[in-house]
Tab-separated table of C-alpha atoms and ligand atoms in Angstrom:
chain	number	residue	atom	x	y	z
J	1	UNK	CA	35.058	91.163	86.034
J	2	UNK	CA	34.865	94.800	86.786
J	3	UNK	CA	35.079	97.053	84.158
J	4	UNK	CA	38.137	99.860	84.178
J	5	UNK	CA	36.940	102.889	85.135
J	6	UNK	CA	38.307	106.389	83.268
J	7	UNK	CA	38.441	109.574	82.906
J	8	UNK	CA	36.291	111.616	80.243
J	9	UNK	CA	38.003	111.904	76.984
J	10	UNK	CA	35.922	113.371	73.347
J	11	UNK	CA	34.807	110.910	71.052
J	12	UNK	CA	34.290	111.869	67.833
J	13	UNK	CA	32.400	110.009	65.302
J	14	UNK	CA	32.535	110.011	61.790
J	15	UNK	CA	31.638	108.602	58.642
J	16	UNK	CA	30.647	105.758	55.735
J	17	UNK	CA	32.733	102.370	56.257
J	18	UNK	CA	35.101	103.855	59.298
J	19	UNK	CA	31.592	104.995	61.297
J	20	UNK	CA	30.565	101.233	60.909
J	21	UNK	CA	34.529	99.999	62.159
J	22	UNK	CA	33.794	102.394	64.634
J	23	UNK	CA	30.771	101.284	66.270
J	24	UNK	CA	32.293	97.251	65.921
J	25	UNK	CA	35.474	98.593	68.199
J	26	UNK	CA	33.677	100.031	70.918
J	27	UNK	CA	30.822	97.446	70.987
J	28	UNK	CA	33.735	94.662	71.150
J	29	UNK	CA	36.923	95.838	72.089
J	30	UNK	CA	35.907	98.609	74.711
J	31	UNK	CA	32.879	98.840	76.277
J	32	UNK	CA	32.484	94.862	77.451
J	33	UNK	CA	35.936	95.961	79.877
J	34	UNK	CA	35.880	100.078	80.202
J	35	UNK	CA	33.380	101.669	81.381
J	36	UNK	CA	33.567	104.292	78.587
J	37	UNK	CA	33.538	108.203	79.486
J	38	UNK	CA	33.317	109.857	76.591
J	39	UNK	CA	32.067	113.699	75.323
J	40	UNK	CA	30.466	112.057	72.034
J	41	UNK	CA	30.259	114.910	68.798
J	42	UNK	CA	28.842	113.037	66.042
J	43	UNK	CA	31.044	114.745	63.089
J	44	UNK	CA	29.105	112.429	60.804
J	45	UNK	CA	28.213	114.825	57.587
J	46	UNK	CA	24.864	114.970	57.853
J	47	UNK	CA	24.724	116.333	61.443
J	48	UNK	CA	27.669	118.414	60.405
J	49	UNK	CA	25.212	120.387	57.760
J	50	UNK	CA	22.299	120.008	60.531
J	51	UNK	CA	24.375	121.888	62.555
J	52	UNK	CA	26.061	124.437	60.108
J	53	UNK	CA	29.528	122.623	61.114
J	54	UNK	CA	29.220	124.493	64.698
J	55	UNK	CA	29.627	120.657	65.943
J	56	UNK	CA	33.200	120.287	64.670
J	57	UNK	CA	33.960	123.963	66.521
J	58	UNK	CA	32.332	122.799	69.468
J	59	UNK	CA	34.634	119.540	69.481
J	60	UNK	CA	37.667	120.875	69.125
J	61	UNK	CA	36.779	123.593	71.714
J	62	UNK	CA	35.725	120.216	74.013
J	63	UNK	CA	39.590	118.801	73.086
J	64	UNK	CA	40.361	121.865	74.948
J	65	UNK	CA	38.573	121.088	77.714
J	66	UNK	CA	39.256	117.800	78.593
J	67	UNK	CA	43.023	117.711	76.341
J	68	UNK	CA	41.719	114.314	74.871
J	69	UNK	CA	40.049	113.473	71.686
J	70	UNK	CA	39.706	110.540	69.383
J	71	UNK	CA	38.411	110.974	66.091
J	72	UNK	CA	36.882	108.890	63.308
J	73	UNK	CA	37.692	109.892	60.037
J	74	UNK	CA	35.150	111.799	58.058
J	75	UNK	CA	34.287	112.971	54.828
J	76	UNK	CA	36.224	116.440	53.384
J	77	UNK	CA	33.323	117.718	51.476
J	78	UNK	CA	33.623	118.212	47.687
J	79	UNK	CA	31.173	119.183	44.388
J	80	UNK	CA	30.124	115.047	44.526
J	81	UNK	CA	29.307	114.674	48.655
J	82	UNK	CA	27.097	118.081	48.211
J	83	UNK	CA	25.379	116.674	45.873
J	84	UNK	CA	25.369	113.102	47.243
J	85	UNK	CA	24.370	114.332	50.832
J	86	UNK	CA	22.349	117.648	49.380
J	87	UNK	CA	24.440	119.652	51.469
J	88	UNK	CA	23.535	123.437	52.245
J	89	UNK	CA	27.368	124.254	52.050
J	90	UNK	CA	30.408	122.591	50.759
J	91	UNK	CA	31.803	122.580	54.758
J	92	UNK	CA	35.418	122.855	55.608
J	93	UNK	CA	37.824	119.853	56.800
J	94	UNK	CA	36.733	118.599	60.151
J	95	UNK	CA	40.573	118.265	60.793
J	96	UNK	CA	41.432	121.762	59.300
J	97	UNK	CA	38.555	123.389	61.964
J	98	UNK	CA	40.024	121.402	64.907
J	99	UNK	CA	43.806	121.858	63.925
J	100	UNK	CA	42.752	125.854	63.560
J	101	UNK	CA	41.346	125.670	67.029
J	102	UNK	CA	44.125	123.595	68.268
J	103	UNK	CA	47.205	125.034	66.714
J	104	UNK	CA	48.669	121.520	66.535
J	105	UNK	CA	51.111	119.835	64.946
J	106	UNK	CA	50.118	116.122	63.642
J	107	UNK	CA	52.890	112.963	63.798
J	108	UNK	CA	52.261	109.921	61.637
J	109	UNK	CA	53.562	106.403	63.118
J	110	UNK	CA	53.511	103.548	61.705
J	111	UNK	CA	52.419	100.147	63.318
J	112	UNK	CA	54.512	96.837	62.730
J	113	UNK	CA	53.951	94.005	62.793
J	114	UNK	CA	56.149	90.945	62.584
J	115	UNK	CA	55.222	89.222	58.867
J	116	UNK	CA	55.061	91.960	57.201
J	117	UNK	CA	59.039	93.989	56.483
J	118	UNK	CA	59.251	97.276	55.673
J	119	UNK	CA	60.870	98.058	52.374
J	120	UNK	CA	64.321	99.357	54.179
J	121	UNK	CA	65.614	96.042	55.334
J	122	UNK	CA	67.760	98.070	58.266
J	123	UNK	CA	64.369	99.756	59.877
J	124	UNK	CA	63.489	97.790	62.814
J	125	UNK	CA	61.639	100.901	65.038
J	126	UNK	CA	58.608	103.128	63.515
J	127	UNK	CA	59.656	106.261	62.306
J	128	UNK	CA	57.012	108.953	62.838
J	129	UNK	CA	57.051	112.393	60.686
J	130	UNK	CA	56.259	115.711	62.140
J	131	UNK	CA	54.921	117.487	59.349
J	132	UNK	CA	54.381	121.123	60.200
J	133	UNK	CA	51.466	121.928	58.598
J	134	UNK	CA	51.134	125.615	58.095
J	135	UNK	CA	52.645	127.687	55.109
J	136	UNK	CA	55.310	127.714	52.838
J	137	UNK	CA	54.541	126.532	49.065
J	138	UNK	CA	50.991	125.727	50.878
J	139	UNK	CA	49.937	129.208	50.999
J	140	UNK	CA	52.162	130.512	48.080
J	141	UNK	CA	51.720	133.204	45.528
J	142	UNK	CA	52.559	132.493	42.125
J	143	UNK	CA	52.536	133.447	38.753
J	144	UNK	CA	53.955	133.128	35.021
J	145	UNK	CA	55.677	135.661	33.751
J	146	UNK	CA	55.343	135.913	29.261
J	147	UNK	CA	58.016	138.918	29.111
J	148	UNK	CA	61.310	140.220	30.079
J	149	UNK	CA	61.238	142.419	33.360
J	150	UNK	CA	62.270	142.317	36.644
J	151	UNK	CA	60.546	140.466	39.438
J	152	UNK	CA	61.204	142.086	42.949
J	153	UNK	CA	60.403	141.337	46.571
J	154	UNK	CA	58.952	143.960	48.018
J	155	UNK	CA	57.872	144.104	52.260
J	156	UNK	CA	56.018	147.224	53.347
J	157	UNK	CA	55.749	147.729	57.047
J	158	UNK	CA	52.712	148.891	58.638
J	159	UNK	CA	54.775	152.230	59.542
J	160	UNK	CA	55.222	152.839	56.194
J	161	UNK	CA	59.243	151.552	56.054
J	162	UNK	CA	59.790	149.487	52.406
J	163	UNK	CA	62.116	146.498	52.114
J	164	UNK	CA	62.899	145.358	48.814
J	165	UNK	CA	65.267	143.116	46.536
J	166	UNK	CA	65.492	141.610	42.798
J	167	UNK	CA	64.823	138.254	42.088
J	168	UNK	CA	65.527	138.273	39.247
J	169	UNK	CA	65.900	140.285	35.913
J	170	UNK	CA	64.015	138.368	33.675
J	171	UNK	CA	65.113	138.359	30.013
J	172	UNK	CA	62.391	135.569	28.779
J	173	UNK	CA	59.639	134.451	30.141
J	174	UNK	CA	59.230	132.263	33.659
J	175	UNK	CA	57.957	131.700	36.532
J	176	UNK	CA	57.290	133.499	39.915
J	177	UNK	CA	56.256	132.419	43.712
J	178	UNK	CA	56.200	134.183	46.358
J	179	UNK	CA	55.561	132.545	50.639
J	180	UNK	CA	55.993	133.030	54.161
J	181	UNK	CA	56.005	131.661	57.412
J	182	UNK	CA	55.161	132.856	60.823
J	183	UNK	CA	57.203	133.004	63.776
J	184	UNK	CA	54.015	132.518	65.887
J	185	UNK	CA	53.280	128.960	63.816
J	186	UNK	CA	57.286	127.447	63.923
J	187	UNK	CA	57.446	128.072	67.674
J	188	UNK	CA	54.150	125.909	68.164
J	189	UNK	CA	55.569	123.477	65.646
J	190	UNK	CA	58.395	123.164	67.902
J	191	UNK	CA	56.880	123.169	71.128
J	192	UNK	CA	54.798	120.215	69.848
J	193	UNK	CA	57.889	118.208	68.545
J	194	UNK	CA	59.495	118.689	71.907
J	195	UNK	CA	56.347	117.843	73.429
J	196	UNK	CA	55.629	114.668	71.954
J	197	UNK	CA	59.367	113.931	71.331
J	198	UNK	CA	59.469	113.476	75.399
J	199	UNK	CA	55.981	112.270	76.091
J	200	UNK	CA	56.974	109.318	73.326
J	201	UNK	CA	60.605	109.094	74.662
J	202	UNK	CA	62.218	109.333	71.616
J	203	UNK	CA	65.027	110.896	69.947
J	204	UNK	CA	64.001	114.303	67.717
J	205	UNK	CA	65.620	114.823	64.270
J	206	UNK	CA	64.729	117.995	62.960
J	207	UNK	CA	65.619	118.965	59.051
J	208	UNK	CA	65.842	121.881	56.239
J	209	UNK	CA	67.710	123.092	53.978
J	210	UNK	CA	69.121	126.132	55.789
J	211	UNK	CA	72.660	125.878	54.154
J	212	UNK	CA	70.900	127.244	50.856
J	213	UNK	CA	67.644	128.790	52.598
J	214	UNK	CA	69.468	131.363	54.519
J	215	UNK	CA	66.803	133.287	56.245
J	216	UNK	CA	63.752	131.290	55.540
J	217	UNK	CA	64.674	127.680	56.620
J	218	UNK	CA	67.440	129.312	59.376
J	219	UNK	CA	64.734	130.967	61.195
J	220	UNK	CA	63.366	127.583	61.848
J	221	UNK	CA	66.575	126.276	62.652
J	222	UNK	CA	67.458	129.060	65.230
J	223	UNK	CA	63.831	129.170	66.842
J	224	UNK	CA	64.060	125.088	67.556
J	225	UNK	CA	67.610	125.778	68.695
J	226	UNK	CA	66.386	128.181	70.934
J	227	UNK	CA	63.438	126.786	72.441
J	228	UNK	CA	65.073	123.583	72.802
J	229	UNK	CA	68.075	125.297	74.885
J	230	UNK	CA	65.698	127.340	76.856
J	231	UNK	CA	62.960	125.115	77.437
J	232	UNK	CA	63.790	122.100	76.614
J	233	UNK	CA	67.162	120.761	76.927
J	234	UNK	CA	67.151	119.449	81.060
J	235	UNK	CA	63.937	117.170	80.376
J	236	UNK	CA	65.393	115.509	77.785
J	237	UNK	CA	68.833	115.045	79.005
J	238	UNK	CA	67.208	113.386	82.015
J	239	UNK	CA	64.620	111.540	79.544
J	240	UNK	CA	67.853	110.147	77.695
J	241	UNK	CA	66.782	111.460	74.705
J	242	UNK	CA	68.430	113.748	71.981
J	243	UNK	CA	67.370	116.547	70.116
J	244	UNK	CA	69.938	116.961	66.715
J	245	UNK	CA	69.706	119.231	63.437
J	246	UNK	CA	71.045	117.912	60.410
J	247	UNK	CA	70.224	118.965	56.487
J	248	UNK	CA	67.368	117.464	54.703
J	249	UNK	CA	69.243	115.479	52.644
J	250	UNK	CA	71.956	114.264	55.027
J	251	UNK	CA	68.787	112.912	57.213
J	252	UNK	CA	67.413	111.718	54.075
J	253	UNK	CA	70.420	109.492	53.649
J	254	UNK	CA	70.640	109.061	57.565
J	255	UNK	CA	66.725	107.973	57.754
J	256	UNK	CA	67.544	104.711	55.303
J	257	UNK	CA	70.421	103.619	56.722
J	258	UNK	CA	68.486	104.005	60.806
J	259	UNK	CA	66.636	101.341	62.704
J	260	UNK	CA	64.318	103.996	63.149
J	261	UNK	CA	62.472	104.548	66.856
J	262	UNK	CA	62.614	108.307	66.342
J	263	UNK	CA	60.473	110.952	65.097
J	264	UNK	CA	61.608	113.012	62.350
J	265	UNK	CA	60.336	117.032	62.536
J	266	UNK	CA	59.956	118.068	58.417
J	267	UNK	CA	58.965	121.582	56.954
J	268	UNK	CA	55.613	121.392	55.440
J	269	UNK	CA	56.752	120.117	52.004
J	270	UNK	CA	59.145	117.742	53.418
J	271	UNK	CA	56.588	116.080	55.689
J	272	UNK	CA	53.974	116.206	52.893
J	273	UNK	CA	56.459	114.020	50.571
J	274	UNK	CA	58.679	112.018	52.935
J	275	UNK	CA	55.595	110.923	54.953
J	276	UNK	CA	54.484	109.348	51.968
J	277	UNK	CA	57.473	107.516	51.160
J	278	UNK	CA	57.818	106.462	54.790
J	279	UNK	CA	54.235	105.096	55.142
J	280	UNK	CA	54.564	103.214	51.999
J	281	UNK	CA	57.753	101.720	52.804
J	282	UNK	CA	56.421	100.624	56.171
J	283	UNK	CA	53.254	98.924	54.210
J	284	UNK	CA	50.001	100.100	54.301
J	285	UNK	CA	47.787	102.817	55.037
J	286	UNK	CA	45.549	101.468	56.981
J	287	UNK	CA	48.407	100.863	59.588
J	288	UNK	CA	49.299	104.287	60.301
J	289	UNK	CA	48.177	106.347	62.792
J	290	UNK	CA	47.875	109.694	63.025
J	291	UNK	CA	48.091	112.660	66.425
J	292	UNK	CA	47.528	116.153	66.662
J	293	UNK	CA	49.621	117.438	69.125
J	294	UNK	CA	49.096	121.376	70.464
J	295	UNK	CA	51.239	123.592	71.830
J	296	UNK	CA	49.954	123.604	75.070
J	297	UNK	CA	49.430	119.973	75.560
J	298	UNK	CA	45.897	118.615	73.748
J	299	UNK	CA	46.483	115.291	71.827
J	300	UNK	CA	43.808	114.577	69.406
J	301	UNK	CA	44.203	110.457	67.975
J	302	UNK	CA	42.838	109.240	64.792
J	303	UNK	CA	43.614	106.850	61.987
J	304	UNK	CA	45.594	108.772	59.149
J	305	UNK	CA	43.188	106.862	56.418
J	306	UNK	CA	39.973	108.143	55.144
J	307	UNK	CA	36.925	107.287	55.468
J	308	UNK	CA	37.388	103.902	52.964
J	309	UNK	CA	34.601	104.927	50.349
J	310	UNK	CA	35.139	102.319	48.165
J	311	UNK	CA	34.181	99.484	50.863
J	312	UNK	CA	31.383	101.529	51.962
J	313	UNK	CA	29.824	101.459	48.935
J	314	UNK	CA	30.135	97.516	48.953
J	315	UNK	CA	28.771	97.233	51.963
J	316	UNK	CA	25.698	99.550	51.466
J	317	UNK	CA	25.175	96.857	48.352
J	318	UNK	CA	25.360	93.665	51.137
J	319	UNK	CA	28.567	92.489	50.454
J	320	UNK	CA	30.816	91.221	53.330
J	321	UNK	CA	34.254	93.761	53.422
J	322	UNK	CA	37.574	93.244	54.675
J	323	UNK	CA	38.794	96.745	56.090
J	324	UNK	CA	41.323	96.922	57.921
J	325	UNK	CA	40.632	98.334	61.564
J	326	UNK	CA	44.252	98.548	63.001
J	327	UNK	CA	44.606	102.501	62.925
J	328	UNK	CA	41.250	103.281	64.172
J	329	UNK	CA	42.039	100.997	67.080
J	330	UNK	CA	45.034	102.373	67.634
J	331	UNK	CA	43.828	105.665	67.838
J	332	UNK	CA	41.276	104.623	70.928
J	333	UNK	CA	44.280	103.243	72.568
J	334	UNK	CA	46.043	106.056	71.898
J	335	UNK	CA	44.190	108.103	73.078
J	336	UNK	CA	43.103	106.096	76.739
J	337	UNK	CA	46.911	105.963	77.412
J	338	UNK	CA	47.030	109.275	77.391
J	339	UNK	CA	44.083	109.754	79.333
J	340	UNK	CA	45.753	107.476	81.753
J	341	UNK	CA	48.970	108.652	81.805
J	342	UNK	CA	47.569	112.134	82.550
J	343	UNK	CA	45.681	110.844	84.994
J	344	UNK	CA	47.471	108.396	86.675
J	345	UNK	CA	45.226	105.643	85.626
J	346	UNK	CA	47.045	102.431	85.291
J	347	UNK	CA	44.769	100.210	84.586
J	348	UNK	CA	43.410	102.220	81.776
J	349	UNK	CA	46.909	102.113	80.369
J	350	UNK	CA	47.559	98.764	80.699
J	351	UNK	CA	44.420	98.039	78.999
J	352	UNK	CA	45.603	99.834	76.082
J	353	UNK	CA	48.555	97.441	75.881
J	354	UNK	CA	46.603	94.453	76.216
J	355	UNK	CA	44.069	95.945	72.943
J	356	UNK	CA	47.409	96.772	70.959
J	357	UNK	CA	48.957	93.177	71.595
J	358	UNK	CA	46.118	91.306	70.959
J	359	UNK	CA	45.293	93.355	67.716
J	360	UNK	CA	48.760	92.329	66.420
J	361	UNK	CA	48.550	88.650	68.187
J	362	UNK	CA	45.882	88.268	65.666
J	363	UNK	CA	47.980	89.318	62.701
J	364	UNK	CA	51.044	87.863	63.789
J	365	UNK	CA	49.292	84.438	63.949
J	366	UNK	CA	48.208	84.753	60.677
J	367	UNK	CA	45.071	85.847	60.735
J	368	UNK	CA	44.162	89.646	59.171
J	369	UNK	CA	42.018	91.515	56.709
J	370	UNK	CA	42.840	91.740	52.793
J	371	UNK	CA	45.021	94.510	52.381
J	372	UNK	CA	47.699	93.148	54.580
J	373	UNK	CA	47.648	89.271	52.604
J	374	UNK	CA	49.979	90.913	49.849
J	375	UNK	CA	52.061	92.272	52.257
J	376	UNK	CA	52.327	88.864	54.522
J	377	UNK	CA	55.425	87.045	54.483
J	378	UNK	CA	54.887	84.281	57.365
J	379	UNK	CA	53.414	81.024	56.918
J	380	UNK	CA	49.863	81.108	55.059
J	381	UNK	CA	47.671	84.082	55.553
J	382	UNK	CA	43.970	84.327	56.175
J	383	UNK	CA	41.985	86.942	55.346
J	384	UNK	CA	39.515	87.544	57.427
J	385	UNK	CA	36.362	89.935	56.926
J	386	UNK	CA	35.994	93.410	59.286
J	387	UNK	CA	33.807	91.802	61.862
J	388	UNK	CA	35.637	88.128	61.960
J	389	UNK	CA	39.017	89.973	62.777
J	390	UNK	CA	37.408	91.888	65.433
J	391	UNK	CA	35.746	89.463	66.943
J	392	UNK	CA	39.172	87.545	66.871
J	393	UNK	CA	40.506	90.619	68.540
J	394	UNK	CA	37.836	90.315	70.971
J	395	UNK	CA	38.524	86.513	71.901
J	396	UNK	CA	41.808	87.072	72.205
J	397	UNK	CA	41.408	89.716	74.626
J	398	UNK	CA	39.152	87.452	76.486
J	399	UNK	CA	41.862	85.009	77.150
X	401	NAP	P1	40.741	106.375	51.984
X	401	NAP	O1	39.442	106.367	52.677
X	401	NAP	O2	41.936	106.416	52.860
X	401	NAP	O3	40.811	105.097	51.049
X	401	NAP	C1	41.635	104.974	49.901
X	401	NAP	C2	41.890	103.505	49.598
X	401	NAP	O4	42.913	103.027	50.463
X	401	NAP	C3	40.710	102.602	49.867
X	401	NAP	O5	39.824	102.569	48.768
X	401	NAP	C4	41.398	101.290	50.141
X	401	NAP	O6	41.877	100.683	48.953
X	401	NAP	C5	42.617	101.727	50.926
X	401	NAP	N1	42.342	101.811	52.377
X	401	NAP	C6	42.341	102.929	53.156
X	401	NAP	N2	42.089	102.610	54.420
X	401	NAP	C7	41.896	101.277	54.459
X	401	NAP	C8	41.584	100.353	55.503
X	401	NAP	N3	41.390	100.755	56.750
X	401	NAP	N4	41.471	99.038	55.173
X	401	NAP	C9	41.656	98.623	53.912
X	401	NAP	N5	41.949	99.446	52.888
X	401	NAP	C10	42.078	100.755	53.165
X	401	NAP	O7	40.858	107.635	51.000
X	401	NAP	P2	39.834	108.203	49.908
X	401	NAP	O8	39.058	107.090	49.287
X	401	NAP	O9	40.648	109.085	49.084
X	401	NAP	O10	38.845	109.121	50.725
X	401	NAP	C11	37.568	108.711	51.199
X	401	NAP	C12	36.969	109.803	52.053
X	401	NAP	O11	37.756	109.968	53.221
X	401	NAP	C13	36.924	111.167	51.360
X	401	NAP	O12	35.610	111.706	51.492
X	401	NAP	C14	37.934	112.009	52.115
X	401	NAP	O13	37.491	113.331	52.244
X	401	NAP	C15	37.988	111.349	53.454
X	401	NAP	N6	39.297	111.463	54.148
X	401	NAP	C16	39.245	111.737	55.479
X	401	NAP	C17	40.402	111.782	56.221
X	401	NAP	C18	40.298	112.070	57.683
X	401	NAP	O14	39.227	112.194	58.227
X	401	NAP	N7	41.408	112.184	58.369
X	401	NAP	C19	41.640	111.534	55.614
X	401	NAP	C20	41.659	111.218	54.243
X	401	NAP	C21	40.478	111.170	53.534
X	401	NAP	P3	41.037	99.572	48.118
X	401	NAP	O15	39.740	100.227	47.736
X	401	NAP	O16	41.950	99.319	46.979
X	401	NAP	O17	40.831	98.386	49.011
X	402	MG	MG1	50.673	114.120	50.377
């Protein structure tokens, strides 16, 4: 059989038990029917610190380049991996230095699978968050306040021109905070909901709390309003697909009683807490993926787990693991459909179907790794080690 043939995408590999799923996909599940094209940045921390992190600049600057990237998850250094990996710096996220280059905004969906029901009996559809990830209480100034006074906002422009009101006259003691948002930052936000909203054909909810928030969330109400009108409003009429603006807690209540199939555009916060509710009441973790979007059209893929320490750890000490490879697979077929799709590449396309259905062939005939047995409610589950479910993957695919 000849192998499909593709365009160049970045690969970018990672760390601990996800760099060892991530060798096991391409080995099996790619290379023996692509002929892989890849950029490959090895984001693995200890060529990070050989490198003084330029590698993680220079792959996001390559996501640029070629507007597709896949990425294994890696270690966020702390005071423990310096140590552990005698680091000459504590480095920044990986993700933080690409999103910073990339300006993106990242959706979460999650993947079903017949045999195992979300919580909310009425979801039938994933429902993938937009979190925008920039300000607000993220970026805050706060403080505590032990006296009476008055606590004032205070703006002064760079020409000199003051703007100021009273929070509050304090007549005990309390507590401050002060944020922002940029203009600049909710525009991308939006562009990259609209974005992905019609390269996913799906419907676009979009929440805050505006009614109460009347400048801060309203601005971001007004400048989706406006982009969508402008900019957006033709494609998606002709896409079939709706943009709507509703209050955080109507969607809330809207949200449980959906089928879901839509994605759902939150404020920082919001996406912070709700896409931890969603992903929980959809399963598991390892079974969510993860996409940076960017303004101008780069899509970076990943699996929205970490880097699964704990396994590692067993592994390194010979024992067989069960970790669950589902998102990280997902995120290479993510990100070769969109290679193809921006390309024109069919075959590359339909190959990522054919990965995606046998993946959850595998599961669906009972056969998966150990996080998912709890969650299983078929016939008799088997739990399968890392390398036995890929290689079931694999024969699957060969049939
Ligand atoms: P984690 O790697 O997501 O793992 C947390 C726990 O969730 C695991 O111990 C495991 O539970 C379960 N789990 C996660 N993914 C799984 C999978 N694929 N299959 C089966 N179980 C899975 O989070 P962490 O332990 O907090 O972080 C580990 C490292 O990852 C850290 O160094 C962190 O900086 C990094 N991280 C990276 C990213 C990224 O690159 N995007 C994101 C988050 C964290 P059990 O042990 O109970 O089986
Ligand atoms: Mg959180």
């Amino acid at each position: 059989m000849e192998k499909i043939k593709m365009g160049k995408i970045v690969e970018m590999d990672g760390d601990e038990m996800t760099r060892i799923i991530w060798k096991m996909i391409k080995d099996e599940l790619l290379s023996p029917f692509v002929e892989l094209n890849t950029e490959y940045y090895d984001l693995g921390l200890p060529h990070r610190d050989e490198t003084n992190d330029q590698v993680s600049i220079d792959a996001g600057e390559a996501i640029k380049k070629y507007h597709v990237g896949v990425k294994c998850a890696t270690i966020t250094p702390n005071a423990q991996r310096v140590e552990e990996y005698n680091l000459k710096e504590m480095w920044k996220s990986p993700n933080g230095t690409i999103r910073a280059i990339l300006d993106g905004t990242v959706f979460r969906t999650p993947v079903l699978v017949s045999g195992i029901k979300p919580s909310v009996r009425s979801w039938e559809k994933p429902i993938t968050i937009a979190r925008h990830a920039y300000g607000d209480v993220y970026k805050s100034t706060e403080f505590r306040i032990e006296k009476p006074g008055k606590a004032e906002l205070v703006f002064t422009s760079e020409d000199g021109e003051e703007k100021r009101a009273t929070i509050y006259d304090f007549e005990c003691g309390g507590v401050l905070q002060g944020m922002y948002n940029k203009d600049t930052s909710i525009r991308s936000f939006a562009h990259s909901c609209f974005q992905y909203a019609l390269s996913t054909r799906q419907d676009l909810w979009f929440s805050t709390k505006d009614t109460i928030s009347k400048q801060y969330d309203q601005t971001f109400k007004l400048i989706f309003q406006e982009i969508y009108e402008n900019e957006y409003k033709d494609a998606f009429e002709k896409a079939g697909i709706e943009y709507f603006y509703t209050l955080i807690d109507d969607a809330v209540a809207r949200v449980i009683r959906s089928k879901g199939g839509y994605i759902w555009a939150c404020k920082n916060y919001d996406g912070d807490v709700m896409s931890d509710m969603v992903s929980t009441a959809f399963g598991s973790l390892a079974m969510m993926t993860s996409v940076l979007v960017s303004p101008d059209g780069n899509y970076e893929y990943e699996a929205a787990h970490g880097t699964v320490t704990r396994h590692y750890y067993r592994h390194l000490n010979g024992e067989t693991t069960s970790t669950n490879p589902i998102a990280t697979i997902f995120a290479w077929t993510g990100a070769l459909r969109k290679r193809g799709e921006l390309d024109g590449n069919h075959e590359l396309m339909a190959f990522a179907d054919k990965l995606e259905k046998a993946s959850l062939d595998v599961i669906e005939s009972g056969r998966m790794t150990k996080d998912l047995v709890g969650l299983w409610q078929g016939s008799e589950a088997v739990a399968l080690s890392t390398e036995e479910f890929i290689k079931a993957i694999r024969a699957e695919m060969e049939k």
